[in-house]
Amino acid sequence: MKPVAIFRQFPTEGPGYFTMFLDSHSIPWRLVKIDANETLPVNTNQFRGLVFMGGPMSVNDDLPWIAPVLALIQQAVANDIPVLGHCLGGQLMSKALGGTVSKSPVKEIGWGEVSVADNAVAREWFGEASRFESFHWHGETFTLPDGATCLLSSPYCKNQAFALNMHLGMQCHVEMTEDMVKAWCEIGADEIAGSSGPAVQSAAAIQTDLLNRVSALNQIAHRLYGKWISSLI
């Protein structure tokens, strides 16, 4: 059985709950550590799906791995191999498919409510949920590629997720675990301290009632990931 390829761009921004989900469904996966200069695959034929995680860099940065990653996404979409993106991963998907990524008017760091769009595609992915609390850590935002449908929005970011057939790109982070949240708060302490605005929370606020918040987010992720794996070839 071909594995799902998971691309990690930064050491602490791993797949989190996503690999727990794959393991529970006996779906093999391979972690490609871009942050450790691991060689990128040249084609998508050896994988059932491609998944891209987050990172503090911009898709507009002059980094040697960005162009090959964009090409892999384009190849996967052309070959109907499902693609899934989280935050930076969603931005990579948008850019690869003709969208743009630019500075967001409001930086989002911490927990914040997102609203599910009132359309049939959003219902396929989110069921009867109309809103939920997601995790955020971004200063940029993407536009929707041609043909994509907006699935989520927040008061500070109108494009929080999109679907294009079986492909799902997200600005928000649904993959979080308790350990990941704690690690990000520690590593990102300076960024939190140097950021301000209505959607930036303190580390203490982010970690309040963490077990229940992460558990509720895992339930949302479980549904999304379940829908996504239904298209794996």
Coordinates of C-alpha atoms in Angstrom, one line a residue:
M1 CA 0.0 0.0 0.0
K2 CA 1.4 3.4 -1.0
P3 CA 2.0 5.8 2.0
V4 CA 0.7 9.3 2.5
A5 CA 3.6 11.8 2.2
I6 CA 3.6 14.4 5.0
F7 CA 5.9 17.3 4.4
R8 CA 7.3 19.1 7.5
Q9 CA 8.8 22.6 7.0
F10 CA 9.7 23.3 10.6
P11 CA 10.7 20.9 13.4
T12 CA 8.0 21.8 15.9
E13 CA 5.2 22.0 13.3
G14 CA 4.7 18.3 12.8
P15 CA 1.6 16.4 11.8
G16 CA 0.3 16.1 15.4
Y17 CA -3.2 14.5 15.5
F18 CA -3.1 13.8 11.8
T19 CA -0.7 10.8 12.1
M20 CA -2.7 9.5 15.1
F21 CA -5.7 9.5 12.8
L22 CA -3.8 7.7 10.0
D23 CA -2.4 5.1 12.5
S24 CA -5.9 4.4 13.8
H25 CA -7.1 3.7 10.2
S26 CA -4.0 1.6 9.4
I27 CA -2.9 4.0 6.7
P28 CA 0.9 4.1 6.2
W29 CA 2.6 7.4 6.0
R30 CA 6.1 8.9 5.4
L31 CA 7.4 12.1 7.0
V32 CA 9.5 14.2 4.6
K33 CA 11.6 16.5 6.7
I34 CA 12.2 19.6 4.6
D35 CA 13.5 21.4 7.7
A36 CA 16.3 18.7 7.9
N37 CA 17.2 19.2 4.2
E38 CA 15.7 15.8 3.2
T39 CA 15.5 15.2 -0.5
L40 CA 12.1 16.0 -2.0
P41 CA 10.5 13.4 -4.2
V42 CA 10.5 14.3 -7.9
N43 CA 7.0 13.0 -8.6
T44 CA 3.9 11.9 -6.7
N45 CA 3.4 8.4 -8.2
Q46 CA 4.8 6.7 -5.0
F47 CA 2.2 8.3 -2.7
R48 CA -1.6 8.0 -2.1
G49 CA -1.8 11.6 -0.9
L50 CA 0.3 14.7 -0.1
V51 CA 0.0 16.6 3.2
F52 CA 1.7 19.9 4.0
M53 CA 2.2 21.2 7.5
G54 CA 2.9 24.7 8.8
G55 CA 5.9 26.9 9.4
P56 CA 7.0 30.4 10.2
M57 CA 8.3 31.2 6.7
S58 CA 6.4 32.7 3.8
V59 CA 5.5 31.0 0.6
N60 CA 6.8 34.2 -1.0
D61 CA 10.3 33.7 0.5
D62 CA 13.2 32.8 -1.8
L63 CA 13.7 29.3 -0.4
P64 CA 15.1 26.5 -2.6
W65 CA 12.3 24.0 -1.7
I66 CA 9.3 26.2 -2.4
A67 CA 9.3 25.8 -6.2
P68 CA 9.6 22.0 -6.1
V69 CA 6.9 21.8 -3.5
L70 CA 4.6 23.9 -5.7
A71 CA 5.3 21.6 -8.6
L72 CA 4.5 18.6 -6.5
I73 CA 1.1 20.1 -5.6
Q74 CA 0.3 20.9 -9.2
Q75 CA 1.3 17.4 -10.2
A76 CA -0.8 15.8 -7.5
V77 CA -3.9 17.8 -8.4
A78 CA -3.4 17.0 -12.1
N79 CA -3.2 13.3 -11.2
D80 CA -6.2 13.3 -8.8
I81 CA -3.9 12.5 -5.8
P82 CA -5.5 14.2 -2.7
V83 CA -3.7 17.1 -1.2
L84 CA -4.2 18.5 2.3
G85 CA -2.6 21.7 3.7
H86 CA -2.4 23.2 7.2
C87 CA -1.7 26.9 7.5
L88 CA 1.5 27.4 5.5
G89 CA 0.5 24.2 3.7
G90 CA -2.8 25.7 2.7
Q91 CA -0.9 28.8 1.5
L92 CA 1.4 26.6 -0.6
M93 CA -1.7 25.0 -2.1
S94 CA -3.3 28.3 -2.9
K95 CA -0.1 29.6 -4.6
A96 CA 0.4 26.4 -6.5
L97 CA -3.1 26.5 -7.9
G98 CA -3.1 30.1 -9.0
G99 CA -4.0 32.0 -5.8
T100 CA -2.0 34.6 -4.0
V101 CA -0.6 34.9 -0.5
S102 CA -0.1 38.2 1.2
K103 CA 0.1 39.9 4.6
S104 CA -3.1 39.5 6.7
P105 CA -4.6 42.7 8.0
V106 CA -4.9 41.1 11.4
K107 CA -2.4 38.6 12.9
E108 CA -4.1 35.6 14.6
I109 CA -2.4 33.8 17.4
G110 CA -4.3 31.5 19.7
W111 CA -7.9 30.2 19.9
G112 CA -10.6 31.8 17.8
E113 CA -14.0 30.9 16.4
V114 CA -14.4 30.1 12.8
S115 CA -17.7 29.9 10.9
V116 CA -18.6 27.2 8.5
A117 CA -19.8 28.6 5.1
D118 CA -23.4 28.1 4.1
N119 CA -22.9 25.9 1.0
A120 CA -23.2 22.3 0.0
V121 CA -19.4 21.7 -0.2
A122 CA -18.9 22.9 3.3
R123 CA -21.6 20.6 4.6
E124 CA -19.8 17.7 3.0
W125 CA -16.7 18.4 5.0
F126 CA -18.2 19.7 8.3
G127 CA -21.6 18.2 8.5
E128 CA -24.1 20.1 10.6
A129 CA -21.4 22.2 12.5
S130 CA -22.0 25.9 11.9
R131 CA -19.0 27.2 13.9
F132 CA -16.2 25.9 16.1
E133 CA -13.1 27.1 18.0
S134 CA -10.0 26.5 16.0
F135 CA -6.3 27.2 16.7
H136 CA -4.5 30.0 14.8
W137 CA -1.0 31.2 14.3
H138 CA -0.5 33.2 11.1
G139 CA 0.3 36.6 9.8
E140 CA -0.5 36.0 6.1
T141 CA -3.6 34.9 4.3
F142 CA -4.4 33.2 0.9
T143 CA -6.9 33.9 -1.8
L144 CA -9.1 31.1 -3.2
P145 CA -7.8 29.3 -6.3
D146 CA -10.0 29.3 -9.4
G147 CA -12.8 26.7 -8.9
A148 CA -12.3 26.4 -5.1
T149 CA -15.1 26.8 -2.6
C150 CA -14.6 28.7 0.7
L151 CA -15.4 26.5 3.7
L152 CA -14.5 28.6 6.7
S153 CA -14.0 32.2 7.7
S154 CA -13.2 34.0 10.9
P155 CA -13.9 37.6 11.9
Y156 CA -10.2 38.5 11.1
C157 CA -9.6 36.2 8.1
K158 CA -12.2 35.6 5.4
N159 CA -10.5 32.6 3.9
Q160 CA -9.8 30.0 6.6
A161 CA -10.3 26.9 4.4
F162 CA -11.1 25.9 0.9
A163 CA -11.9 22.7 -1.0
L164 CA -11.2 22.0 -4.6
N165 CA -12.7 18.6 -5.4
M166 CA -10.9 16.2 -3.0
H167 CA -8.2 18.7 -2.0
L168 CA -8.4 20.7 1.2
G169 CA -6.4 23.7 2.1
M170 CA -6.7 25.3 5.6
Q171 CA -5.3 28.5 7.1
C172 CA -6.2 27.4 10.6
H173 CA -4.6 24.6 12.5
V174 CA -6.8 21.6 13.2
E175 CA -3.9 19.2 13.8
M176 CA -3.0 20.5 17.2
T177 CA -2.2 18.4 20.3
E178 CA -1.7 19.6 23.8
D179 CA 2.1 19.1 23.6
M180 CA 2.2 21.1 20.3
V181 CA 0.3 24.0 21.8
K182 CA 2.6 24.1 24.8
A183 CA 5.7 23.9 22.6
W184 CA 4.6 26.7 20.3
C185 CA 3.8 28.9 23.2
E186 CA 7.3 28.4 24.5
I187 CA 9.1 28.8 21.2
G188 CA 6.9 31.6 20.1
A189 CA 7.0 33.6 23.3
D190 CA 8.9 36.5 21.7
E191 CA 6.5 36.6 18.8
I192 CA 3.5 36.7 21.2
A193 CA 5.2 39.4 23.3
G194 CA 5.9 41.5 20.1
S195 CA 2.5 41.1 18.6
S196 CA -0.7 43.0 19.4
G197 CA -4.2 43.1 18.1
P198 CA -7.7 41.7 18.8
A199 CA -6.8 38.2 17.7
V200 CA -3.5 37.7 19.6
Q201 CA -3.7 35.9 22.9
S202 CA -1.2 35.5 25.7
A203 CA 0.5 32.2 26.3
A204 CA -1.5 31.8 29.5
A205 CA -4.8 32.4 27.7
I206 CA -3.9 30.0 24.9
Q207 CA -3.2 27.2 27.5
T208 CA -6.4 27.8 29.5
D209 CA -8.7 24.7 29.5
L210 CA -6.3 23.2 27.0
L211 CA -7.4 19.6 27.3
N212 CA -11.0 20.3 26.5
R213 CA -10.2 22.7 23.7
V214 CA -7.8 20.3 22.0
S215 CA -10.3 17.4 22.5
A216 CA -13.0 19.4 20.8
L217 CA -10.7 20.3 17.9
N218 CA -9.7 16.7 17.5
Q219 CA -13.3 15.9 16.9
I220 CA -13.5 18.4 14.1
A221 CA -10.2 17.2 12.6
H222 CA -11.4 13.6 12.8
R223 CA -14.3 14.4 10.5
L224 CA -12.2 16.4 8.1
Y225 CA -9.5 13.8 7.9
G226 CA -12.2 11.1 7.5
K227 CA -13.6 12.9 4.5
W228 CA -10.1 13.5 3.1
I229 CA -9.0 9.8 3.3
S230 CA -12.1 8.7 1.5
S231 CA -10.5 9.9 -1.7
L232 CA -7.2 8.3 -1.3
I233 CA -6.3 6.1 -4.2

